[in-house]
């Protein structure tokens, strides 16, 4: 049979020059897994508490020596978090393990390495867009963690007592911010971004030092109106002609409410339609690429029941099998420590 490799001089005894380097073409960054601190949990569901203080709405003064009016004590809200299991299988024929391959000493170990990266990328996606509406009572259904999209974006139409809008069976209507939201997609403007920041600040979010996650096109819009152009999305450049470089990038957006740090996020670039609000027949038509998240990083945590691990199974027939697995979730300590926007497109 004729040889199909790349050879010269007839290829009788000359080896082809195949590099020992294997280049992985797919991006492997996982910003949330890298940025957020980890908390160890010991059950598939875990609890924490949130409470708030009353806000004065009018001038109120009391007479001397009177007994204050008795008021019913407000209950502390107990939040529930859930964990997501992610698995990636590994299956390699033993013949392939015996063959000498460029770039790897053992084909199975190489596939385990690839599966471990794929597992963490899938977990990262779940931490962005995961949805969890009810507590799973049995092992017949897969658990899901509530991702940033659920904690932040589907808040705008919440109504108390509406069972469709619960996270793991809990209502958080009284704790939510109203994010920037439009019924139809429209360009994000500087005014709208400031409105989002102002609303979140008014509700108690610490804007200074917060992190804004968005896709590349939305990041470009923010960079342009922040540095180069006039108000909103004005096309009039304000950069002096003496400058030889037209800057169209910004890493920190300094606002009246504090500095916001920008991060371009690959998990927010898809044209996938959002499934928010949950369980509603007419879901919003917003896309992942038209959303941005704004969070206080120290108020969100990666919860870990089982860290990433490789589980060897057995030699099945003439092959070796195993899988990589992780069981993690996303915890939000303060529902008001995050806001965001939808229907904002380049």
CSV table of N, CA, C and O in Angstrom, one decimal, residues 232-294:
chain,number,residue,atom,x,y,z
A,232,UNK,N,-23.0,58.7,25.0
A,232,UNK,CA,-23.7,57.6,24.4
A,232,UNK,C,-22.9,56.9,23.3
A,232,UNK,O,-21.7,56.7,23.5
A,233,UNK,N,-23.5,56.7,22.2
A,233,UNK,CA,-22.8,56.0,21.0
A,233,UNK,C,-22.6,57.0,19.9
A,233,UNK,O,-22.6,56.7,18.8
A,234,UNK,N,-22.3,58.3,20.3
A,234,UNK,CA,-22.0,59.3,19.3
A,234,UNK,C,-20.8,58.9,18.4
A,234,UNK,O,-19.8,58.4,18.9
A,235,UNK,N,-20.9,59.1,17.1
A,235,UNK,CA,-19.8,58.7,16.2
A,235,UNK,C,-18.7,59.8,16.1
A,235,UNK,O,-17.8,59.6,15.4
A,236,UNK,N,-18.9,60.9,16.9
A,236,UNK,CA,-17.9,62.0,16.8
A,236,UNK,C,-16.7,61.7,17.7
A,236,UNK,O,-16.9,61.6,18.9
A,237,UNK,N,-15.6,61.5,17.1
A,237,UNK,CA,-14.3,61.2,17.8
A,237,UNK,C,-13.9,62.5,18.6
A,237,UNK,O,-14.0,63.6,18.1
A,238,UNK,N,-13.4,62.3,19.8
A,238,UNK,CA,-12.9,63.4,20.6
A,238,UNK,C,-11.4,63.3,20.9
A,238,UNK,O,-10.9,64.0,21.7
A,239,UNK,N,-10.8,62.4,20.2
A,239,UNK,CA,-9.3,62.2,20.3
A,239,UNK,C,-8.6,63.2,19.4
A,239,UNK,O,-8.9,63.4,18.2
A,240,UNK,N,-7.6,63.9,20.0
A,240,UNK,CA,-6.9,65.0,19.2
A,240,UNK,C,-6.2,64.3,18.0
A,240,UNK,O,-5.6,63.2,18.1
A,241,UNK,N,-6.0,65.1,16.9
A,241,UNK,CA,-5.4,64.5,15.7
A,241,UNK,C,-3.9,64.3,15.9
A,241,UNK,O,-3.3,63.5,15.2
A,242,UNK,N,-3.3,65.0,16.9
A,242,UNK,CA,-1.8,64.8,17.1
A,242,UNK,C,-1.5,63.4,17.6
A,242,UNK,O,-0.3,63.0,17.5
A,243,UNK,N,-2.5,62.6,18.1
A,243,UNK,CA,-2.2,61.3,18.5
A,243,UNK,C,-2.2,60.4,17.3
A,243,UNK,O,-3.1,60.4,16.5
A,244,UNK,N,-1.2,59.5,17.2
A,244,UNK,CA,-1.0,58.6,16.1
A,244,UNK,C,-1.8,57.3,16.3
A,244,UNK,O,-2.0,56.5,15.4
A,245,UNK,N,-2.2,57.1,17.5
A,245,UNK,CA,-2.9,55.8,17.9
A,245,UNK,C,-4.3,56.2,18.3
A,245,UNK,O,-4.5,57.0,19.2
A,246,UNK,N,-5.3,55.5,17.8
A,246,UNK,CA,-6.7,55.7,18.2
A,246,UNK,C,-7.0,54.6,19.2
A,246,UNK,O,-7.2,53.4,18.8
A,247,UNK,N,-7.0,54.9,20.5
A,247,UNK,CA,-7.3,54.0,21.5
A,247,UNK,C,-8.8,53.6,21.5
A,247,UNK,O,-9.7,54.5,21.6
A,248,UNK,N,-9.1,52.3,21.5
A,248,UNK,CA,-10.5,51.9,21.6
A,248,UNK,C,-10.6,50.7,22.6
A,248,UNK,O,-11.3,49.8,22.4
A,249,UNK,N,-9.9,50.9,23.7
A,249,UNK,CA,-10.0,49.8,24.7
A,249,UNK,C,-9.9,50.5,26.1
A,249,UNK,O,-9.3,51.5,26.3
A,250,UNK,N,-10.5,49.8,27.1
A,250,UNK,CA,-10.5,50.3,28.4
A,250,UNK,C,-10.6,49.1,29.3
A,250,UNK,O,-11.4,48.2,29.1
A,251,UNK,N,-9.8,49.1,30.4
A,251,UNK,CA,-9.8,48.0,31.3
A,251,UNK,C,-10.5,48.3,32.6
A,251,UNK,O,-11.0,47.5,33.3
A,252,UNK,N,-10.6,49.6,32.9
A,252,UNK,CA,-11.2,50.1,34.2
A,252,UNK,C,-12.2,51.2,33.8
A,252,UNK,O,-11.7,52.2,33.2
A,253,UNK,N,-13.4,51.1,34.1
A,253,UNK,CA,-14.4,52.2,33.9
A,253,UNK,C,-14.6,52.9,35.2
A,253,UNK,O,-15.2,52.4,36.2
A,254,UNK,N,-14.1,54.2,35.3
A,254,UNK,CA,-14.2,55.0,36.5
A,254,UNK,C,-15.5,55.8,36.4
A,254,UNK,O,-15.7,56.6,35.6
A,255,UNK,N,-16.4,55.5,37.4
A,255,UNK,CA,-17.7,56.2,37.4
A,255,UNK,C,-17.9,56.9,38.7
A,255,UNK,O,-17.0,56.9,39.6
A,256,UNK,N,-19.0,57.6,38.8
A,256,UNK,CA,-19.3,58.3,40.1
A,256,UNK,C,-19.4,57.4,41.2
A,256,UNK,O,-19.3,57.7,42.4
A,257,UNK,N,-19.7,56.1,40.9
A,257,UNK,CA,-19.9,55.1,42.0
A,257,UNK,C,-18.7,54.3,42.3
A,257,UNK,O,-18.7,53.5,43.2
A,258,UNK,N,-17.6,54.5,41.6
A,258,UNK,CA,-16.4,53.8,41.8
A,258,UNK,C,-15.9,53.1,40.6
A,258,UNK,O,-16.5,53.3,39.5
A,259,UNK,N,-14.8,52.5,40.7
A,259,UNK,CA,-14.1,51.8,39.5
A,259,UNK,C,-14.7,50.4,39.3
A,259,UNK,O,-14.8,49.6,40.2
A,260,UNK,N,-15.0,50.2,38.0
A,260,UNK,CA,-15.5,48.9,37.5
A,260,UNK,C,-14.4,48.3,36.6
A,260,UNK,O,-14.0,48.9,35.7
A,261,UNK,N,-14.0,47.1,36.9
A,261,UNK,CA,-13.0,46.4,36.2
A,261,UNK,C,-13.6,45.5,35.1
A,261,UNK,O,-14.6,44.7,35.4
A,262,UNK,N,-13.1,45.6,33.9
A,262,UNK,CA,-13.7,44.9,32.7
A,262,UNK,C,-13.0,43.6,32.5
A,262,UNK,O,-11.8,43.5,32.5
A,263,UNK,N,-13.8,42.6,32.1
A,263,UNK,CA,-13.3,41.3,31.7
A,263,UNK,C,-14.0,40.8,30.5
A,263,UNK,O,-15.3,40.6,30.6
A,264,UNK,N,-13.3,40.6,29.4
A,264,UNK,CA,-14.0,40.0,28.2
A,264,UNK,C,-14.1,38.5,28.4
A,264,UNK,O,-13.1,37.8,28.6
A,265,UNK,N,-15.3,38.0,28.3
A,265,UNK,CA,-15.6,36.7,28.7
A,265,UNK,C,-16.1,35.8,27.5
A,265,UNK,O,-17.1,36.2,26.8
A,266,UNK,N,-15.4,34.7,27.2
A,266,UNK,CA,-15.7,33.9,26.0
A,266,UNK,C,-17.0,33.2,26.2
A,266,UNK,O,-17.6,32.7,25.2
A,267,UNK,N,-17.5,33.0,27.4
A,267,UNK,CA,-18.7,32.3,27.7
A,267,UNK,C,-19.9,33.2,27.5
A,267,UNK,O,-21.1,32.7,27.8
A,268,UNK,N,-19.7,34.4,27.1
A,268,UNK,CA,-20.8,35.4,26.9
A,268,UNK,C,-20.8,35.9,25.5
A,268,UNK,O,-21.1,37.1,25.2
A,269,UNK,N,-20.4,35.1,24.5
A,269,UNK,CA,-20.3,35.5,23.1
A,269,UNK,C,-21.2,34.8,22.2
A,269,UNK,O,-21.3,35.1,21.0
A,270,UNK,N,-21.9,33.7,22.7
A,270,UNK,CA,-22.8,32.9,21.8
A,270,UNK,C,-24.1,33.6,21.5
A,270,UNK,O,-24.6,34.5,22.3
A,271,UNK,N,-24.7,33.2,20.4
A,271,UNK,CA,-26.1,33.7,20.0
A,271,UNK,C,-27.2,32.8,20.6
A,271,UNK,O,-28.3,32.9,20.2
A,272,UNK,N,-26.8,32.0,21.7
A,272,UNK,CA,-27.8,31.2,22.3
A,272,UNK,C,-28.9,32.0,23.0
A,272,UNK,O,-28.6,33.0,23.7
A,273,UNK,N,-30.2,31.6,22.8
A,273,UNK,CA,-31.3,32.4,23.4
A,273,UNK,C,-31.4,32.0,24.9
A,273,UNK,O,-31.3,30.8,25.3
A,274,UNK,N,-31.5,33.0,25.7
A,274,UNK,CA,-31.7,32.8,27.2
A,274,UNK,C,-33.0,32.1,27.5
A,274,UNK,O,-34.0,32.4,26.9
A,275,UNK,N,-33.0,31.3,28.5
A,275,UNK,CA,-34.2,30.7,29.0
A,275,UNK,C,-34.7,31.4,30.3
A,275,UNK,O,-34.9,30.8,31.3
A,276,UNK,N,-34.8,32.7,30.3
A,276,UNK,CA,-35.2,33.5,31.4
A,276,UNK,C,-36.4,34.3,31.0
A,276,UNK,O,-36.3,34.9,29.9
A,277,UNK,N,-37.4,34.6,31.8
A,277,UNK,CA,-37.7,33.9,33.1
A,277,UNK,C,-37.9,32.4,33.0
A,277,UNK,O,-38.3,31.9,31.9
A,278,UNK,N,-37.7,31.7,34.0
A,278,UNK,CA,-37.8,30.3,34.1
A,278,UNK,C,-39.2,29.9,34.0
A,278,UNK,O,-40.1,30.5,34.6
A,279,UNK,N,-39.4,28.8,33.2
A,279,UNK,CA,-40.8,28.1,33.1
A,279,UNK,C,-41.9,29.0,32.5
A,279,UNK,O,-43.0,28.7,32.7
A,280,UNK,N,-41.5,30.1,31.8
A,280,UNK,CA,-42.5,30.9,31.2
A,280,UNK,C,-42.6,30.5,29.7
A,280,UNK,O,-41.5,30.3,29.1
A,281,UNK,N,-43.8,30.4,29.1
A,281,UNK,CA,-43.9,29.9,27.8
A,281,UNK,C,-43.2,30.9,26.8
A,281,UNK,O,-42.7,30.4,25.8
A,282,UNK,N,-43.3,32.2,27.0
A,282,UNK,CA,-42.7,33.1,26.1
A,282,UNK,C,-41.4,33.6,26.7
A,282,UNK,O,-41.4,34.7,27.4
A,283,UNK,N,-40.3,32.9,26.6
A,283,UNK,CA,-39.0,33.3,27.2
A,283,UNK,C,-38.5,34.5,26.4
A,283,UNK,O,-38.8,34.8,25.2
A,284,UNK,N,-37.6,35.3,27.1
A,284,UNK,CA,-37.1,36.5,26.4
A,284,UNK,C,-36.2,36.0,25.2
A,284,UNK,O,-35.7,34.9,25.2
A,285,UNK,N,-36.1,36.9,24.3
A,285,UNK,CA,-35.3,36.6,23.1
A,285,UNK,C,-33.9,37.1,23.2
A,285,UNK,O,-33.1,37.2,22.2
A,286,UNK,N,-33.4,37.5,24.4
A,286,UNK,CA,-32.1,38.0,24.6
A,286,UNK,C,-31.1,36.9,24.3
A,286,UNK,O,-31.3,35.7,24.6
A,287,UNK,N,-29.9,37.3,23.9
A,287,UNK,CA,-28.8,36.3,23.6
A,287,UNK,C,-27.8,36.4,24.7
A,287,UNK,O,-27.6,37.5,25.3
A,288,UNK,N,-27.0,35.4,24.8
A,288,UNK,CA,-25.9,35.4,25.8
A,288,UNK,C,-24.9,36.5,25.4
A,288,UNK,O,-24.3,37.2,26.3
A,289,UNK,N,-24.7,36.7,24.1
A,289,UNK,CA,-23.7,37.7,23.7
A,289,UNK,C,-24.2,39.2,23.9
A,289,UNK,O,-23.4,40.1,23.8
A,290,UNK,N,-25.5,39.4,24.3
A,290,UNK,CA,-26.0,40.7,24.5
A,290,UNK,C,-26.2,41.0,26.0
A,290,UNK,O,-26.9,41.9,26.4
A,291,UNK,N,-25.6,40.2,26.9
A,291,UNK,CA,-25.7,40.3,28.3
A,291,UNK,C,-24.4,40.8,28.9
A,291,UNK,O,-23.3,40.5,28.4
A,292,UNK,N,-24.5,41.5,30.1
A,292,UNK,CA,-23.3,41.7,30.9
A,292,UNK,C,-23.7,41.5,32.3
A,292,UNK,O,-24.8,41.7,32.8
A,293,UNK,N,-22.7,40.9,33.1
A,293,UNK,CA,-22.8,40.7,34.5
A,293,UNK,C,-22.0,41.7,35.3
A,293,UNK,O,-20.8,41.9,34.9
A,294,UNK,N,-22.4,42.2,36.4
A,294,UNK,CA,-21.7,43.1,37.2
A,294,UNK,C,-21.8,42.6,38.6
A,294,UNK,O,-22.8,42.5,39.2
